[in-house]
Each structure stands twice: as structure tokens, then as C-alpha cells.
Coordinates of C-alpha atoms in Angstrom, one line a residue:
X216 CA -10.3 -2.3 44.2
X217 CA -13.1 -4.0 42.8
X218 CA -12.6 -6.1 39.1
X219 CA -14.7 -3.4 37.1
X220 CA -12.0 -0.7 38.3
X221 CA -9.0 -3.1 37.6
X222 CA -10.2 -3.3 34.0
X223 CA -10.9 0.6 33.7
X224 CA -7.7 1.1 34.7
X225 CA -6.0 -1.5 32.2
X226 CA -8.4 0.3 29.4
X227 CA -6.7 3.7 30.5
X228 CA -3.1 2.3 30.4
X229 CA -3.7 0.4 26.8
X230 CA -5.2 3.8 25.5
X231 CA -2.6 6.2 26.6
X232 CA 0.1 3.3 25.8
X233 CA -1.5 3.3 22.4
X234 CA -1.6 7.1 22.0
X235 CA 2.1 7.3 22.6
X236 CA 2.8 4.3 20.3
X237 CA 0.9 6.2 17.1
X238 CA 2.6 9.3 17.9
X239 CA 6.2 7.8 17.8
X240 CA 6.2 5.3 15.0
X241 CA 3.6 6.0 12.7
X242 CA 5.0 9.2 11.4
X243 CA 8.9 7.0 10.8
X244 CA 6.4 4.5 9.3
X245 CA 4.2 7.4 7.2
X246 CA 7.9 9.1 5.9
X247 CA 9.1 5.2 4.6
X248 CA 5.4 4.3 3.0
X249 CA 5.1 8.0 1.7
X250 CA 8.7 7.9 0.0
X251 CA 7.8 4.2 -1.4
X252 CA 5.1 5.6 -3.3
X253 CA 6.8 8.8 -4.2
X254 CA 9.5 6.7 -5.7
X255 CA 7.1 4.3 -7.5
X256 CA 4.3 6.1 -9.0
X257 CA 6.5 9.4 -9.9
X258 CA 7.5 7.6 -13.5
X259 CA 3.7 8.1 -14.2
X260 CA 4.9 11.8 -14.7
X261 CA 7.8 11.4 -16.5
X262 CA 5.7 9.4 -18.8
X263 CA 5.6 11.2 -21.8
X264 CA 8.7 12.9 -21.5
X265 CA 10.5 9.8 -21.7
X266 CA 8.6 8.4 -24.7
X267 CA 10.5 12.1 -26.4
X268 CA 13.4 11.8 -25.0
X269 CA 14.4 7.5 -25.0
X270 CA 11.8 6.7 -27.2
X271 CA 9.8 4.5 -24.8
X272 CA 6.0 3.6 -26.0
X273 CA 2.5 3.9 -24.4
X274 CA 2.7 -0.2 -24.2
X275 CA 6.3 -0.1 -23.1
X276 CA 5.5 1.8 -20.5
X277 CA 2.8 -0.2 -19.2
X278 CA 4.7 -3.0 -19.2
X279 CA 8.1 -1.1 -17.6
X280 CA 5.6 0.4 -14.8
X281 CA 3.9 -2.8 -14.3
X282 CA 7.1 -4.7 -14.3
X283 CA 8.5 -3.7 -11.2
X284 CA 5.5 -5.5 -9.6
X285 CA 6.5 -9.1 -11.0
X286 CA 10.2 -8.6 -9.0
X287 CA 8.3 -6.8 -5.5
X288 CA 5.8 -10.1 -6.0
X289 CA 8.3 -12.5 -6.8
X290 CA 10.1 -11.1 -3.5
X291 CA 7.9 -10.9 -1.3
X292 CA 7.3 -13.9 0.5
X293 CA 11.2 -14.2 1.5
X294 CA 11.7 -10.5 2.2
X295 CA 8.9 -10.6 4.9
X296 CA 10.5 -14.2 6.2
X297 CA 13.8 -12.7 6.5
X298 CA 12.0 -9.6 7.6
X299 CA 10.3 -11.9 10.7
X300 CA 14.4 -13.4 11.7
X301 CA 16.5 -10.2 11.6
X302 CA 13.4 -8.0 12.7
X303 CA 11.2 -5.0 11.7
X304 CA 13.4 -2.1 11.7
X305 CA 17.2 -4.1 9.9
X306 CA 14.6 -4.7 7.6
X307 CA 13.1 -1.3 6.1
X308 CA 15.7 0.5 6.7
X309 CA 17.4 -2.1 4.3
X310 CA 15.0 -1.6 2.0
X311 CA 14.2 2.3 1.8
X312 CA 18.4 2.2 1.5
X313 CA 18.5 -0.2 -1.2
X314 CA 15.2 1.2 -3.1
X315 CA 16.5 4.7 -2.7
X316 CA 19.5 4.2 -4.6
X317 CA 17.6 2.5 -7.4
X318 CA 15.1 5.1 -8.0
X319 CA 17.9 7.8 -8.3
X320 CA 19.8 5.5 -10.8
X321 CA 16.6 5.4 -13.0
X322 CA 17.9 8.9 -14.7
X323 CA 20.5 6.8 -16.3
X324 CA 17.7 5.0 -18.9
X325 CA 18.4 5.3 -22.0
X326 CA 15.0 2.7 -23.9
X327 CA 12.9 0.0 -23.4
X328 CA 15.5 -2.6 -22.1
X329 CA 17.1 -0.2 -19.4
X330 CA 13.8 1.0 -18.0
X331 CA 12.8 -2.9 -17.5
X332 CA 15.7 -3.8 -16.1
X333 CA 15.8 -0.6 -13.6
X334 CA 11.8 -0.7 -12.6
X335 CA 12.8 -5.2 -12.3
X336 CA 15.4 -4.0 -9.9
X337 CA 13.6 -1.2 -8.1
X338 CA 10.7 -3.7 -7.2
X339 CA 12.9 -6.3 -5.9
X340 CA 14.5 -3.9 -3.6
X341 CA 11.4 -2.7 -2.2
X342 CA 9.8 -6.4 -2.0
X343 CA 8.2 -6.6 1.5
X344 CA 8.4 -3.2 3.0
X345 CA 4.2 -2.9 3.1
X346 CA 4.0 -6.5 4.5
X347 CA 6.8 -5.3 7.1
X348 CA 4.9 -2.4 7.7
X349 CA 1.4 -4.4 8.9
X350 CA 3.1 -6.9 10.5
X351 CA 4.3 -4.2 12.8
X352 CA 1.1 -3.5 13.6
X353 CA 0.0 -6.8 14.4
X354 CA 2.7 -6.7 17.2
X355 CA 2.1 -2.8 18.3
X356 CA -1.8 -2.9 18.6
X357 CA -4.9 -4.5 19.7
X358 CA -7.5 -5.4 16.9
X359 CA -9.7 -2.5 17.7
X360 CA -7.0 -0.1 16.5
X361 CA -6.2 -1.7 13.7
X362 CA -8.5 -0.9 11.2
X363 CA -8.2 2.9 12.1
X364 CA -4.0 2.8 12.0
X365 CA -4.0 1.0 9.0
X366 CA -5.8 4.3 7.9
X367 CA -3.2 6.4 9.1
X368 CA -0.7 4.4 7.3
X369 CA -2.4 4.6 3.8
X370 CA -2.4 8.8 4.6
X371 CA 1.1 8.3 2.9
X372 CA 0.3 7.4 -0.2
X373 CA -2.8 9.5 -0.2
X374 CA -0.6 12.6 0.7
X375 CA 1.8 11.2 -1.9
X376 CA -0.6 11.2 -4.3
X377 CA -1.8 14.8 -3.6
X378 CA 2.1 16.3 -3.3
X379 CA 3.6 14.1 -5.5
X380 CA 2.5 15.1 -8.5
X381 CA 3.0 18.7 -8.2
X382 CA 6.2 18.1 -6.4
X383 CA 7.6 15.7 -8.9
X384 CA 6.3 18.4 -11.6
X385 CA 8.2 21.1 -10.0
X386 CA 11.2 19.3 -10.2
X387 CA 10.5 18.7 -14.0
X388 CA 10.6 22.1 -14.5
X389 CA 14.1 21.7 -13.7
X390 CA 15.1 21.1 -17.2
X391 CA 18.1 21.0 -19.3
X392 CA 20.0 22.7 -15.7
X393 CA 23.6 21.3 -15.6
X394 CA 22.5 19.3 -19.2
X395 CA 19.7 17.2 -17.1
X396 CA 16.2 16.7 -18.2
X397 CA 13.8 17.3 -15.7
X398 CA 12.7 13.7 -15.3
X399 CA 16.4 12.7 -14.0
X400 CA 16.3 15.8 -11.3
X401 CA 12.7 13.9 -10.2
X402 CA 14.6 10.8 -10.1
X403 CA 17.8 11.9 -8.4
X404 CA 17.0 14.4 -5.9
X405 CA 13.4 12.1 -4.7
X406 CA 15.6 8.7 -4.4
X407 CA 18.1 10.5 -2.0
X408 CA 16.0 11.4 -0.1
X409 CA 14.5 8.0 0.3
X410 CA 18.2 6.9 1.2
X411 CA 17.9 9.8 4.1
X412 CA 14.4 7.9 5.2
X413 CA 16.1 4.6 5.7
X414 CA 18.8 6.0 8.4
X415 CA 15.9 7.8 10.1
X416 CA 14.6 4.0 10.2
X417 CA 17.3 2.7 11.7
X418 CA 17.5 5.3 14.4
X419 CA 14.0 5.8 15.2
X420 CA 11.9 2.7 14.9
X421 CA 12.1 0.0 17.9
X422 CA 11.2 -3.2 16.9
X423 CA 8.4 -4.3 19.8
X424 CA 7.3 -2.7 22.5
X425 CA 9.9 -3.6 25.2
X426 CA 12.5 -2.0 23.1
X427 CA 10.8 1.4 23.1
X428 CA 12.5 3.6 25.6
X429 CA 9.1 6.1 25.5
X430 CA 6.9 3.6 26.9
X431 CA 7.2 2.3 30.5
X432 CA 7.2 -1.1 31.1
X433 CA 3.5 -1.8 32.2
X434 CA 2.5 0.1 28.7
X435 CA 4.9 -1.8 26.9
X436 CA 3.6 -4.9 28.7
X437 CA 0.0 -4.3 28.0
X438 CA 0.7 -3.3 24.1
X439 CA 2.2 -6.9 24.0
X440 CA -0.6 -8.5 25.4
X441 CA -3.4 -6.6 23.6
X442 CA -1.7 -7.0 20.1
X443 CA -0.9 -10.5 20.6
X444 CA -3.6 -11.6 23.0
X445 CA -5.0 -15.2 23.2
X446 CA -4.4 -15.9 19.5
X447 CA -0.7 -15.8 19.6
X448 CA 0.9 -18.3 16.9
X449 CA 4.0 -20.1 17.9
X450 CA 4.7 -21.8 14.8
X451 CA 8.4 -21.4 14.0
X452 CA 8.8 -23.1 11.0
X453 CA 7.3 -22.3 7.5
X454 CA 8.0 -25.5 6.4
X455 CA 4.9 -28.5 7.5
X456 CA 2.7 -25.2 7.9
X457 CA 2.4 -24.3 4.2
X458 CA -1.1 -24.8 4.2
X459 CA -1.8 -22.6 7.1
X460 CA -0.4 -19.9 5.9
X461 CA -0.8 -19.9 2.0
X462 CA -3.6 -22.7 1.4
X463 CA -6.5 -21.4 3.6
X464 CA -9.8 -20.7 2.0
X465 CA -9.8 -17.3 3.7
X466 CA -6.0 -16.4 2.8
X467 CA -7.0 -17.0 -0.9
X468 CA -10.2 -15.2 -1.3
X469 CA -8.8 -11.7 0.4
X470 CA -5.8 -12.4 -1.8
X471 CA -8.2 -12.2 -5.2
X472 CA -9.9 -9.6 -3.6
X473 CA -6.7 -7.8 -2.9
X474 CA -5.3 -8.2 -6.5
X475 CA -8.9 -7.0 -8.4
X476 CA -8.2 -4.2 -5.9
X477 CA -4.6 -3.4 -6.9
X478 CA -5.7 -3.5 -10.5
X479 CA -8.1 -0.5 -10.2
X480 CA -5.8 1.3 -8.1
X481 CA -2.3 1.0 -9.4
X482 CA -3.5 1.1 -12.6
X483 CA -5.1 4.6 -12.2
X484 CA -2.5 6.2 -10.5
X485 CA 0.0 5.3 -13.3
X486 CA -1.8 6.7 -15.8
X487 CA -3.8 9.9 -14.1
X488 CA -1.0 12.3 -15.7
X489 CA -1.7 10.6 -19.0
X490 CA -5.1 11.1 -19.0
X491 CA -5.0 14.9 -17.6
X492 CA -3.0 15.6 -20.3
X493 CA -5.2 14.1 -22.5
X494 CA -8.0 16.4 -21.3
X495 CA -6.4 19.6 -23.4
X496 CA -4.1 20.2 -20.3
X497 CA -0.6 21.4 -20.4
X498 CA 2.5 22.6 -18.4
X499 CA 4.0 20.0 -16.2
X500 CA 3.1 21.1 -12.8
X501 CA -0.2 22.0 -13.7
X502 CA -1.0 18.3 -15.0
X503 CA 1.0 17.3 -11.4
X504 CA -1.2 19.5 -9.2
X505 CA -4.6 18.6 -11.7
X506 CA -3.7 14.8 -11.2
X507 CA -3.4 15.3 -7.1
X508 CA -7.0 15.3 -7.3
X509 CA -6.8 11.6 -6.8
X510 CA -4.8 12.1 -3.8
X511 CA -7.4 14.1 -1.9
X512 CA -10.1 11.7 -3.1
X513 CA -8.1 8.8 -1.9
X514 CA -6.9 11.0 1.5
X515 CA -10.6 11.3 2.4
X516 CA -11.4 7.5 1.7
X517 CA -8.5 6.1 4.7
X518 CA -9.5 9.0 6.7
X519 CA -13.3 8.4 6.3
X520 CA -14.4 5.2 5.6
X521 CA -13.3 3.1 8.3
X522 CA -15.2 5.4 10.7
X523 CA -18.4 5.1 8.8
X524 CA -18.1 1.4 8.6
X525 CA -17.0 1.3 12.3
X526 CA -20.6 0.6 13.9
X527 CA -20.9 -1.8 10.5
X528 CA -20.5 -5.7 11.8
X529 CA -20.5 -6.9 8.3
X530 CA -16.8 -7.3 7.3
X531 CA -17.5 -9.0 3.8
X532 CA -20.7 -6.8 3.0
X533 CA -18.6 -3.1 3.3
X534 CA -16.2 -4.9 1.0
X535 CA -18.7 -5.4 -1.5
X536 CA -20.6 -2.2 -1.2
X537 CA -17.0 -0.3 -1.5
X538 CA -16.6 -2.3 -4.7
X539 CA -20.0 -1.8 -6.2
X540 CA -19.8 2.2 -5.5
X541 CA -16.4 1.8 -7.6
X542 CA -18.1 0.4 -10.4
X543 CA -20.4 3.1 -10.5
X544 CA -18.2 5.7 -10.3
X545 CA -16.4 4.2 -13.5
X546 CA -19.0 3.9 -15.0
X547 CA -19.8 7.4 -14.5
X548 CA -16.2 8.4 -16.0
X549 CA -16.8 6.4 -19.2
X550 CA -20.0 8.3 -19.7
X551 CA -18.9 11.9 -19.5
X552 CA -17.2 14.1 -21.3
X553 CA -16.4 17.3 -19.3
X554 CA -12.8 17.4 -18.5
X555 CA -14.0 18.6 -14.9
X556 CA -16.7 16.0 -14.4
X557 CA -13.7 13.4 -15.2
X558 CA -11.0 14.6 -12.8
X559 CA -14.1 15.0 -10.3
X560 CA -15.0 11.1 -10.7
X561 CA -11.3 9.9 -10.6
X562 CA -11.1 11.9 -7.5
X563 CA -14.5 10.0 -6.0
X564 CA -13.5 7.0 -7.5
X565 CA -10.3 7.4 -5.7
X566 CA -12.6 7.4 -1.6
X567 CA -13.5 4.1 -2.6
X568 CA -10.4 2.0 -3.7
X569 CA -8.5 3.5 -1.4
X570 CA -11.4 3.5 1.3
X571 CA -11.7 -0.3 1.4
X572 CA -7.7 -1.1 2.6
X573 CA -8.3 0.0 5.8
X574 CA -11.2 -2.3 6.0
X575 CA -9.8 -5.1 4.0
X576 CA -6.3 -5.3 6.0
X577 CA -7.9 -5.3 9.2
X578 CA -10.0 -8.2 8.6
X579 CA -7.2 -10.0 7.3
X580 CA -4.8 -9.3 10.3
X581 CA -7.9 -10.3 13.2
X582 CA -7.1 -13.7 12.0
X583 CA -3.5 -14.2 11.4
X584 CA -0.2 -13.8 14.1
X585 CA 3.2 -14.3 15.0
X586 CA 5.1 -16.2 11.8
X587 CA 1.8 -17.1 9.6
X588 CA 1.2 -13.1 9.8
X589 CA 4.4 -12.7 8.8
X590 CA 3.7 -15.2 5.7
X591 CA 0.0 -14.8 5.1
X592 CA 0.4 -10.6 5.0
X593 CA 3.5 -11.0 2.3
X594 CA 2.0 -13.8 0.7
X595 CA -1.7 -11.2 0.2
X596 CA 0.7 -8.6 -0.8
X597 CA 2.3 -10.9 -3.3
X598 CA -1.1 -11.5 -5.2
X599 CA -2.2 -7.9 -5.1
X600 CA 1.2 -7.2 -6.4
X601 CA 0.4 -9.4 -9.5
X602 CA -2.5 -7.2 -9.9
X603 CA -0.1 -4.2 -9.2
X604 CA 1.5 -5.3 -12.7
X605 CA -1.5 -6.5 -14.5
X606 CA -3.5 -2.9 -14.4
X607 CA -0.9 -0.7 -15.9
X608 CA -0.2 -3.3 -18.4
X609 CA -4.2 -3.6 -19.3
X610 CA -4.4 0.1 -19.5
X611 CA -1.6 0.0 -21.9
X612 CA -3.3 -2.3 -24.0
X613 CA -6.4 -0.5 -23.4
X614 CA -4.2 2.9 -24.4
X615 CA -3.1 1.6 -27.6
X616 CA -6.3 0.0 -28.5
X617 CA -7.9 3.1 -28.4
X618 CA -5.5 6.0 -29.0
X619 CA -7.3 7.3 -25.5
X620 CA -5.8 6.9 -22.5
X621 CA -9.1 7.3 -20.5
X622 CA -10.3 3.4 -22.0
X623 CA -8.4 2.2 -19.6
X624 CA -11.4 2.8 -17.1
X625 CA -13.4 -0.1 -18.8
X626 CA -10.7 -2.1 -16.5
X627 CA -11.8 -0.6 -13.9
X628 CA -15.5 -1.5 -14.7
X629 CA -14.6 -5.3 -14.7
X630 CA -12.7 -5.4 -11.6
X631 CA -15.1 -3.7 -9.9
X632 CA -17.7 -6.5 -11.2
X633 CA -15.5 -9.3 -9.5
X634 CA -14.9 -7.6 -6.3
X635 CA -18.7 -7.4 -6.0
X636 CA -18.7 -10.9 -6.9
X637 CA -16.1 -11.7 -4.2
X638 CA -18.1 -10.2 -1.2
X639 CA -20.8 -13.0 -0.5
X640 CA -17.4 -15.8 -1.0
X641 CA -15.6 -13.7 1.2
X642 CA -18.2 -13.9 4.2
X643 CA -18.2 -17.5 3.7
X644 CA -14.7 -17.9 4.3
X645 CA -14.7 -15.7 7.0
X646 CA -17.4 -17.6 8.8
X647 CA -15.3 -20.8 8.5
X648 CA -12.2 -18.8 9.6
X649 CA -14.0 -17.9 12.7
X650 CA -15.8 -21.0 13.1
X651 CA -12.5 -22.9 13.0
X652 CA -10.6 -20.6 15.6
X653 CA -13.5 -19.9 17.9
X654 CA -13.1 -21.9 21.6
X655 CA -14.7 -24.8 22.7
X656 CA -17.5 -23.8 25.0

């Protein structure tokens, strides 16, 4: 058998290895993302209804939504370490457990103090479950796949945001049934089921390849190799390496990037209820299904993009064009007035900050493995996190400013402007990065 057949046949064993890998664990991991998002971004609906019913502000709300950021943030770094000892699947099935139980206590706020305490909590108990989640697939497949899984993964939240708003709505509509409001049915019934996620976890999602009884061992062999591949870190120890995996030039630009990112996105998709409302809509459900609009937008960005940037060599330069289309889009919003022209451009808006994570975490993972991945993903995660808090809050401020919850676009604008700016540092460091880890000829 000559060598050109040898590696033909290694390319057909990786692919159908792979094929059997994404139909196995990403749906496990899709259910466990999905219900994440689910269980934080459905307080976005219940918005109003508790500022009636507790007595919690516009700004208290920001702040309560953006909270449970500062705890997942805070978290992070040691979750996804503990995460990398005990392994992948103790780990998130921990987690979706833990934050699952949470969420359904959240019916028992009662004002301001009890919703920060309850949205600290609930973002401390899912600290590291998205770092967890690429780190997988850093060990489960080669670099070429990466960019397109991490796509698949995002379909969670993208689905979330399309289903979750009518479905948390129809559960709304559950009010005053056994002397409930409809905001604690959203809360109870959607955080059980998140506990029900976290045994199908434990059951149904193997840690590596070898432990997978659906894969032979030549396809669980070659998934090893591919993921890993020449670049395999054997660091052990956190400690000495600190540098390496939190203090590289590369690990701190994609981490700015990342958090003028989360800014844009989190802070829309906390206040897209508000601002539906605001457009002369009413009825619960409707303003749920009206808000999904983001969801599709954001469903066709993971689904999309990385396929249209796939033939596009210039990591750092689809960053920045992803960004500047954001800004325009904003800008767009800020200018009309037409309440279908503005759920339209949220929608658009919505193909491009979701768009770019795909993109974004696969350039990030291509030069990071073994314990540094472990670090340097939680550590990204951490700063975007920060961001995670920071946009609902500014929107808040924005909110009460203004009296309109729409202002909270001119965010939007400005973190567009700095993830433009970011692009050109961004190739920099990645030219470095490169340089540094290519071989000697």
C-alpha cells in the first residue's frame, strides 16, 4: 500500500471517527449549553413583572442580571482547574445539578437584596461550564473541525434565544395557578429541568475518546492524535506557568476582544423583552415570540458565518470586519423608528455578534492545549464574563438616563468601535504566537 493510500485511509477513519463523535456528544453538550442560557437570560422576561410584583428597578435589574457574571467570573478560573483534575463530565453534570436548583429557587425573591444574592449564587454555580465545554473540544477534535463545532455548540443558545422567549412566556401565562405568579412557574418548572440535564450528563458524556464505548479503538486512537497532535502541552502545574497561560500578549488581546464582545451580546439579550415592549407591544408571549427574532438572527450567524469565512486565511481581519458590520447595524437601530425595522436590525445585528464566536474560539483553541487550555479558555471566559456584567449594567444606566430602553444600543456603538480597533492588535499577537511556536527548520 503506497504512503498516499495510508493517509487516505487515516483521513477516512478521522472523518467517520469524527462524524460519530458529533453525533453522540454534541447533542448532551447542546441540551447542558441550551438549558444554561435558558436559565440565565429567562429573568430578561420576567423583567417587568418583577419590578410590579417585588418592586425591583430598571437599574436594579441591570445590576441583579449583570451580577451573576462577577460570581461565574470570579469562578471561573478554579472551576475549569478542578474541572481539568476530576474530569469533563463530574464536572457539568455538577454544575447543570447545582445551577439547576438555583434557578428554580429564584421564585422565592422577594427585592433587590434577594435577587442579588440569588443571580451571585446562580453564577457561581454555573462558573466554568462554557470553558468545560471547549476544552472538550480541544481533546475530541482536530483544529479543522473546530471552528465548525464550536458552531454547533453556540446552536444552543441561538435555539434558546428563539424558544426561549416564547417558551418562558408561555409559562408566564401560568399566572396566579395554585397562588404562583407566572414568573416563579418560569423559574421552577425551567430549573428542574436543568437538574434532569445534569443526570443525562453523567450518564451520557465520556470524558476522552478511549472511554467512548461507540468508537473503536483505532477511531478513538486517531481522535486523540488529531485533537492533540504535535502541540500537546504537558505542563502539570499552574503554578511557575502563570505567565503562559494568563500573561501572553495573545491570551490578553482575545480576552478584550472577548469582553467588548460579551458586552454587545449579553447586554442585548437581557433587555430585547424590554425594548419589544417598549415598541407598543403587549401580551407576554407575544413580546417572548417578537424577542426570538434575535435567536434566528443569531441561529443563522454560528450556522453561517464560519462557512463564509472558511476559504478566509485572515483570522484577525474577519474579527474586525464582524465587528465593524456590528457597528453599522447599531447604528442603523439608533436611526430608525419603525418598530419592524428595529426588531429586523436586532435580528441582523444578532448574525454578527453571534457570528464571530465560532471564529473567535477557534483561533484561540489552535494555540492552546492540555492544562494551559484548560487555564487560558476559563481565564478568556473570565474577562468576557466581566463584560457579561458590565453591558446589562450600562444599559441600565443607559435605561434610566433616557426613560428608553432602546439607548442602550449607543453601547453597542462603542464596543463595536473597540473591537474594530482590536483587529489589526490582534493579528499582531497572533503573528508572534505563531512565530514563537512554529519549529525550527
Amino acid at each position: 500500500m503506497s504512503f498516499d493510500s495510508v493517509l487516505a485511509s487515516a483521513d477516512e477513519l478521522h472523518k467517520r471517527a469524527t462524524r460519530k463523535a458529533v453525533l453522540r456528544l454534541l447533542p448532551v453538550m447542546c441540551a447542558v449549553y441550551f438549558m444554561a442560557y435558558i436559565d440565565r437570560t429567562n429573568v430578561a422576561l420576567a423583567k417587568t413583572h418583577l419590578e410590579a410584583d417585588v418592586g425591583i428597578s430598571a437599574a436594579a435589574f441591570g445590576f441583579g442580571a449583570g451580577i451573576f457574571f462577577i460570581s461565574y467570573a470570579f469562578l471561573e478560573v478554579p472551576s475549569n482547574l478542578v474541572m481539568y483534575r476530576v474530569g469533563a463530565r463530574r464536572w457539568i453534570a455538577r454544575i447543570a445539578v447545582t445551577w439547576g436548583t438555583l434557578s428554580a429557587l429564584m421564585m422565592f425573591v422577594q427585592g433587590d437584596l434577594s435577587f442579588y444574592i440569588m443571580r451571585f449564587l446562580l453564577g457561581a454555580a454555573e462558573a466554568g461550564l462554557y470553558p468545560a465545554l471547549m476544552y472538550m473540544v480541544t481533546v475530541w477534535f482536530a483544529q479543522s473541525y473546530r471552528a465548525t463545532v464550536v458552531g454547533f455548540i453556540y446552536l444552543a443558545p441561538t435555539i434558546a434565544l428563539v424558544i426561549g422567549g416564547p417558551m418562558g412566556g408561555a409559562l408566564m401565562e401560568l399566572d396566579s395557578a395554585l397562588g404562583l405568579h407566572g414568573w416563579q412557574w418560569m423559574f421552577l418548572i425551567e430549573g428542574a429541568v436543568t437538574v434532569l440535564i445534569g443526570v443525562l450528563v453523567w450518564f451520557k458524556l465520556p470524558e476522552v475518546p478511549s472511554d467512548a464505548r461507540w468508537l473503536s479503538a483505532d477511531e478513538a486512537r486517531i481522535l486523540t492524535e488529531r485533537a492533540v497532535g504535535e502541540n500537546h502541552d504537558t505542563t502539570t502545574k499552574i503554578r511557575g506557568n502563570l505567565r503562559e497561560a494568563f500573561g501572553r500578549p495573545f491570551v490578553i488581546v482575545v480576552s478584550l476582544i472577548y469582553f467588548f464582545n460579551q458586552i454587545t451580546n449579553v447586554g442585548i439579550v437581557f433587555n430585547i423583552p424590554a425594548i419589544v415592549e417598549d415598541l407598543d407591544i403587549s401580551g407576554s408571549f407575544v413580546i417572548g415570540l417578537l424577542s426570538g427574532s434575535a435567536g434566528i438572527g443569531a441561529t443563522i450567524g454560528v450556522l453561517l458565518v464560519p462557512r463564509l469565512f472558511a476559504w478566509y486565511k485572515r483570522e484577525a481581519s474577519a474579527v474586525g470586519i464582524l465587528a465593524a458590520a456590528t457597528l453599522v447595524t447599531a447604528v442603523a437601530f439608533m436611526l430608525s423608528t419603525g418598530a419592524l425595522a428595529r426588531i429586523i436590525l436586532i435580528a441582523v445585528s444578532m448574525i454578527f455578534v453571534f457570528g464571530t464566536l465560532p471564529l473567535f474560539w477557534s483561533i484561540a483553541m489552535a494555540r492552546m492545549s492540555g492544562l494551559m487550555a484548560a487555564a487560558s479558555l476559563a481565564f478568556i471566559n473570565t474577562i468576557g464574563l466581566i463584560g457579561g456584567f458590565v453591558g446589562p449594567y450600562l444599559f441600565g444606566l443607559a435605561e434610566t438616563a433616557t426613560n428608553n430602553p432602546a439607548a442602550g444600543f449607543y453601547v453597542v456603538i462603542i464596543a463595536s468601535v473597540i473591537g474594530v480597533a482590536l483587529a489589526p492588535v490582534l493579528a499582531h499577537t497572533i503573528r508572534r504566537e505563531d512565530a514563537a511556536t512554529a519549529p525550527a527548520a
